[in-house]
Amino acid sequence: MASDDQAVPVFPKPVTLRDVAARAGVSVATASKALNDQGRMTAETRERIRETARSLGFRPNSLAQSLLRRRSFTVGLLTNDTYGRFSLPLMSGISDALVDAGVSVFLCNVEEDPRLGQLHVEAMLDKRVDGIIATGKRIDRHLPVDLSDLRVPVIYAFTQPDPDAIAFVSDDAGGARLAVEHFCRLGRRRIAHVSGPASFAVVPSRAQAYRDVLEEHGLPAMEPLLGSWSEAWGHEAVARLFDGGAEKPDAVFCGNDQIARGVIDALRERGLGVPNDVGVIGFDNWEIVAEATRPPLTSVDMNLAALGREAGLTLLSLVGGKPAAPGIRKLPCRLVVRQSCGHPMDG
Amino acid sequence: MASDDQAVPVFPKPVTLRDVAARAGVSVATASKALNDQGRMTAETRERIRETARSLGFRPNSLAQSLLRRRSFTVGLLTNDTYGRFSLPLMSGISDALVDAGVSVFLCNVEEDPRLGQLHVEAMLDKRVDGIIATGKRIDRHLPVDLSDLRVPVIYAFTQPDPDAIAFVSDDAGGARLAVEHFCRLGRRRIAHVSGPASFAVVPSRAQAYRDVLEEHGLPAMEPLLGSWSEAWGHEAVARLFDGGAEKPDAVFCGNDQIARGVIDALRERGLGVPNDVGVIGFDNWEIVAEATRPPLTSVDMNLAALGREAGLTLLSLVGGKPAAPGIRKLPCRLVVRQSCGHPMDG
DNA sequence: CGATTAAGGGAAAACCTTTTCCCAGCTAAG
DNA sequence: CTTAGCTGGGAAAAGGTTTTCCCTTAATCG
């Protein structure tokens, strides 16, 4: 048994402010002030203490600081997006905005499980997070947790907020406009729209933007084809669009990149060239999909990282005590042009 | 200015042990003991204190506990896998293993940036994480941070460990065996292997397993085709396999799901039926890809969530002071059978 | 009835840092 | 020489909890 001891690594005791003070021959109070640029002392004393701290490798214990300041420099990110398709770009933006302020992020995946949600929220609250950001995989659904009346500020990003909360979402309608207007500018005349289930809030909102833009350009709007978010539906939609006797579209704006992928593949199978015969634009700009289509897919990017940054910075200012008006802030999307949408048709 | 005040929400002061003690008419010491099932007191006193705590909604301040116990009940997960394709399943397993122990996870994406890595590691160390799990998007690469000589235990998962560290990785060779043996069992006789760049450690290791299994079954091994991890390479590989005059394969084992997808699509374009003419198996079991292929893709799953669980539990026991032998632990993969591999050929 | 012992509960230290006050010593003004 | 004022630095409280030790009271034993 005793011989096992050598196998368990022993970690050195962290050096405390006390150690620094003792080594420098001053009180902890003075040491603290020296390191924080506070209080009065000779420049020489201050530098001596600093040098001592450096040489000892002193790092202040964040827990002690937090306890005193009632601020832990941590925030929680709550999500139910297991695959992280939306959460991770968001997380990346949040982290980016916060890391320089010394704030770390707890990532909590609550799936669809209220018990798990409760568990995570309580754990975070106990750890005195400074705030919570809630996000999800669907913009029109609540997380399976109640975040009202928490003791900390809460910000919603890319998910349905409680009333009177602060929320950041992408401007879906604006994103759709970007795509359809791009087609118009390129000279496409018969632009179709293939999207997901009507039960998703983004679907009607993008569809409306689609209709609006076409009307503004005096072009005919076709009835949006609503189905599922899958490639398979993209295939089927192409069949519906091109099998009938009706006039064929020369462009398809898709509700996500997987549908777009299905559309592109189906078009090719029919001998229709993308983008020459039919232009295609997707939504989400999921690079792994968008770059694998042939040709590479033009797609609307929701700027999730930027959205995360905004959310992070806003939370930070909220934590700092600055008030912020409740409400929903829509952040613009961005069209990432690759090859599937084609070039101007006449030139 | 003053009228703005109503806009900033005021959060109620958390209730402390002191409050509970005062309300119950005992000292904080007694209150603490009552809530932690320690010390001696009448059952009646204990229950009264507990009831008071409940009614006040008391939750112990984790920071204070951590300070005292020198244990923060947090761990850090370090990754450079921006898209979270590998990190997130892992994270999910880790979180799963730890949440019941009240441990929360800091997720830190360090990209490929040593400065960012340093920043995150220092932030975590300052926050007195109990341990760190390092992971990445590639099993044979280091993160851009130095994790040796940290003051906390470190565990590597799905990434290259420092020597003498504890690491969990998936058993790639075993996974490859699973796939190839499955083909053999199904009666396939000419099994090809299409994989990624030789510079990835997993590539030769899976290729060797491929050769071994074929030899064990007395079947001919073809030279593995190495290229990139993309669909496009899957396409090209099919051209190479089926254009020459050589005998055509009746099965293709692919190094990842994207290659497999490319292979399946290319086979269909040539009029070859999957799985009847050619069976296909992928690697990674990335559901979003595996379920979108036609037919759905049979694939090797690396069990990353389970790997995460193991890593989490091991870290926990390490934090608890139990020694663990350094070294690399390989966890078995699992074959997820869908339709692309076909049924037994003769019956 | 006196002496032990056990039971119930409290005081205080400890964890580590920050911050507010205060004190001693010195200089300059009156 | 006295007094006010400044300077450099320290003591102590605060933040919230846990834990060790101690004290008081009641019960048991001889």
CSV table of N, CA and C in Angstrom, one decimal, chain A residues 103-159:
chain,number,residue,atom,x,y,z
A,103,VAL,N,-13.3,36.1,-18.1
A,103,VAL,CA,-14.5,35.3,-17.8
A,103,VAL,C,-14.5,34.0,-18.5
A,104,SER,N,-14.8,32.9,-17.8
A,104,SER,CA,-14.9,31.6,-18.4
A,104,SER,C,-16.3,31.2,-18.5
A,105,VAL,N,-16.5,30.2,-19.3
A,105,VAL,CA,-17.9,29.8,-19.7
A,105,VAL,C,-18.2,28.4,-19.3
A,106,PHE,N,-19.2,28.1,-18.5
A,106,PHE,CA,-19.7,26.8,-18.3
A,106,PHE,C,-20.6,26.4,-19.4
A,107,LEU,N,-20.3,25.3,-20.1
A,107,LEU,CA,-21.3,24.8,-21.1
A,107,LEU,C,-22.1,23.7,-20.5
A,108,CYS,N,-23.4,23.9,-20.6
A,108,CYS,CA,-24.4,22.9,-20.0
A,108,CYS,C,-25.3,22.5,-21.1
A,109,ASN,N,-25.3,21.2,-21.5
A,109,ASN,CA,-26.2,20.7,-22.4
A,109,ASN,C,-27.4,20.0,-21.6
A,110,VAL,N,-28.6,20.6,-21.8
A,110,VAL,CA,-29.7,20.1,-20.9
A,110,VAL,C,-30.6,19.1,-21.7
A,111,GLU,N,-30.2,18.8,-23.0
A,111,GLU,CA,-31.0,18.0,-23.8
A,111,GLU,C,-32.5,18.5,-23.8
A,112,GLU,N,-33.4,17.6,-23.7
A,112,GLU,CA,-34.8,18.1,-23.5
A,112,GLU,C,-35.3,17.8,-22.1
A,113,ASP,N,-34.4,17.6,-21.2
A,113,ASP,CA,-34.7,17.0,-19.9
A,113,ASP,C,-34.8,18.1,-18.8
A,114,PRO,N,-36.0,18.3,-18.4
A,114,PRO,CA,-36.2,19.4,-17.3
A,114,PRO,C,-35.4,19.1,-16.1
A,115,ARG,N,-35.3,17.9,-15.7
A,115,ARG,CA,-34.5,17.5,-14.5
A,115,ARG,C,-33.1,17.9,-14.7
A,116,LEU,N,-32.5,17.6,-15.9
A,116,LEU,CA,-31.1,17.9,-16.2
A,116,LEU,C,-31.0,19.4,-16.2
A,117,GLY,N,-32.0,20.1,-16.8
A,117,GLY,CA,-31.9,21.6,-16.8
A,117,GLY,C,-31.8,22.1,-15.4
A,118,GLN,N,-32.7,21.7,-14.6
A,118,GLN,CA,-32.8,22.1,-13.2
A,118,GLN,C,-31.4,21.9,-12.5
A,119,LEU,N,-30.9,20.7,-12.7
A,119,LEU,CA,-29.7,20.3,-12.1
A,119,LEU,C,-28.5,21.3,-12.5
A,120,HIS,N,-28.4,21.5,-13.8
A,120,HIS,CA,-27.4,22.4,-14.3
A,120,HIS,C,-27.6,23.8,-13.8
A,121,VAL,N,-28.8,24.3,-13.8
A,121,VAL,CA,-29.0,25.7,-13.4
A,121,VAL,C,-28.7,25.8,-11.9
A,122,GLU,N,-29.1,24.9,-11.1
A,122,GLU,CA,-28.7,25.0,-9.7
A,122,GLU,C,-27.2,24.9,-9.5
A,123,ALA,N,-26.6,24.0,-10.2
A,123,ALA,CA,-25.1,23.9,-10.0
A,123,ALA,C,-24.5,25.3,-10.4
A,124,MET,N,-24.9,25.9,-11.4
A,124,MET,CA,-24.3,27.2,-11.8
A,124,MET,C,-24.7,28.3,-10.8
A,125,LEU,N,-25.9,28.3,-10.4
A,125,LEU,CA,-26.2,29.3,-9.4
A,125,LEU,C,-25.4,29.1,-8.1
A,126,ASP,N,-25.3,27.9,-7.7
A,126,ASP,CA,-24.5,27.6,-6.5
A,126,ASP,C,-23.0,28.1,-6.7
A,127,LYS,N,-22.6,28.0,-7.9
A,127,LYS,CA,-21.2,28.4,-8.2
A,127,LYS,C,-21.2,29.9,-8.5
A,128,ARG,N,-22.3,30.6,-8.3
A,128,ARG,CA,-22.4,32.0,-8.4
A,128,ARG,C,-21.9,32.6,-9.7
A,129,VAL,N,-22.4,31.9,-10.8
A,129,VAL,CA,-22.2,32.5,-12.1
A,129,VAL,C,-22.7,34.0,-12.1
A,130,ASP,N,-22.0,34.8,-12.9
A,130,ASP,CA,-22.4,36.2,-13.0
A,130,ASP,C,-23.6,36.4,-13.8
A,131,GLY,N,-23.9,35.4,-14.7
A,131,GLY,CA,-25.0,35.5,-15.6
A,131,GLY,C,-25.1,34.2,-16.4
A,132,ILE,N,-26.2,34.2,-17.1
A,132,ILE,CA,-26.5,33.0,-17.9
A,132,ILE,C,-27.0,33.4,-19.3
A,133,ILE,N,-26.5,32.7,-20.3
A,133,ILE,CA,-26.9,32.8,-21.6
A,133,ILE,C,-27.6,31.6,-22.0
A,134,ALA,N,-28.8,31.7,-22.5
A,134,ALA,CA,-29.6,30.6,-22.9
A,134,ALA,C,-29.7,30.5,-24.4
A,135,THR,N,-29.4,29.3,-25.0
A,135,THR,CA,-29.5,29.2,-26.4
A,135,THR,C,-30.1,27.8,-26.7
A,136,GLY,N,-30.3,27.5,-28.0
A,136,GLY,CA,-31.0,26.3,-28.3
A,136,GLY,C,-30.8,26.0,-29.8
A,137,LYS,N,-31.4,24.9,-30.2
A,137,LYS,CA,-31.2,24.6,-31.6
A,137,LYS,C,-32.4,25.1,-32.4
A,138,ARG,N,-33.3,25.7,-31.8
A,138,ARG,CA,-34.5,26.2,-32.5
A,138,ARG,C,-34.9,27.5,-31.9
A,139,ILE,N,-35.1,28.4,-32.8
A,139,ILE,CA,-35.3,29.8,-32.4
A,139,ILE,C,-36.6,30.1,-31.8
A,140,ASP,N,-37.6,29.2,-32.0
A,140,ASP,CA,-38.9,29.4,-31.5
A,140,ASP,C,-39.3,28.4,-30.4
A,141,ARG,N,-38.4,27.9,-29.7
A,141,ARG,CA,-38.7,27.0,-28.7
A,141,ARG,C,-38.0,27.4,-27.4
A,142,HIS,N,-38.6,27.1,-26.3
A,142,HIS,CA,-38.0,27.3,-25.0
A,142,HIS,C,-37.1,26.2,-24.6
A,143,LEU,N,-36.1,26.5,-23.8
A,143,LEU,CA,-35.4,25.4,-23.2
A,143,LEU,C,-36.3,24.8,-22.1
A,144,PRO,N,-36.0,23.5,-21.7
A,144,PRO,CA,-36.8,22.9,-20.7
A,144,PRO,C,-36.4,23.3,-19.3
A,145,VAL,N,-36.3,24.6,-19.1
A,145,VAL,CA,-35.9,25.1,-17.8
A,145,VAL,C,-36.6,26.5,-17.6
A,146,ASP,N,-36.9,26.8,-16.4
A,146,ASP,CA,-37.5,28.1,-16.1
A,146,ASP,C,-36.3,29.0,-15.6
A,147,LEU,N,-36.1,30.1,-16.4
A,147,LEU,CA,-35.0,31.0,-16.1
A,147,LEU,C,-35.6,32.3,-15.6
A,148,SER,N,-36.8,32.4,-15.3
A,148,SER,CA,-37.3,33.7,-14.8
A,148,SER,C,-37.0,33.7,-13.3
A,149,ASP,N,-36.9,34.9,-12.8
A,149,ASP,CA,-36.7,35.1,-11.4
A,149,ASP,C,-35.4,34.5,-10.9
A,150,LEU,N,-34.4,34.4,-11.7
A,150,LEU,CA,-33.1,33.9,-11.3
A,150,LEU,C,-32.4,35.1,-10.5
A,151,ARG,N,-31.4,34.8,-9.8
A,151,ARG,CA,-30.7,35.8,-9.1
A,151,ARG,C,-29.6,36.5,-9.9
A,152,VAL,N,-29.6,36.1,-11.2
A,152,VAL,CA,-28.6,36.7,-12.1
A,152,VAL,C,-29.2,37.1,-13.4
A,153,PRO,N,-28.5,38.0,-14.1
A,153,PRO,CA,-29.1,38.4,-15.4
A,153,PRO,C,-29.0,37.2,-16.4
A,154,VAL,N,-30.0,37.2,-17.2
A,154,VAL,CA,-30.1,36.1,-18.2
A,154,VAL,C,-30.3,36.8,-19.6
A,155,ILE,N,-29.6,36.2,-20.6
A,155,ILE,CA,-29.7,36.7,-21.9
A,155,ILE,C,-30.0,35.5,-22.8
A,156,TYR,N,-30.9,35.7,-23.7
A,156,TYR,CA,-31.3,34.7,-24.7
A,156,TYR,C,-30.6,34.9,-26.0
A,157,ALA,N,-30.1,33.9,-26.6
A,157,ALA,CA,-29.5,34.0,-27.9
A,157,ALA,C,-30.0,32.9,-28.8
A,158,PHE,N,-30.6,33.2,-29.9
A,158,PHE,CA,-31.0,32.2,-30.8
A,158,PHE,C,-32.0,31.2,-30.2
A,159,THR,N,-32.8,31.7,-29.3
A,159,THR,CA,-33.9,30.8,-28.7
A,159,THR,C,-35.0,31.7,-28.1
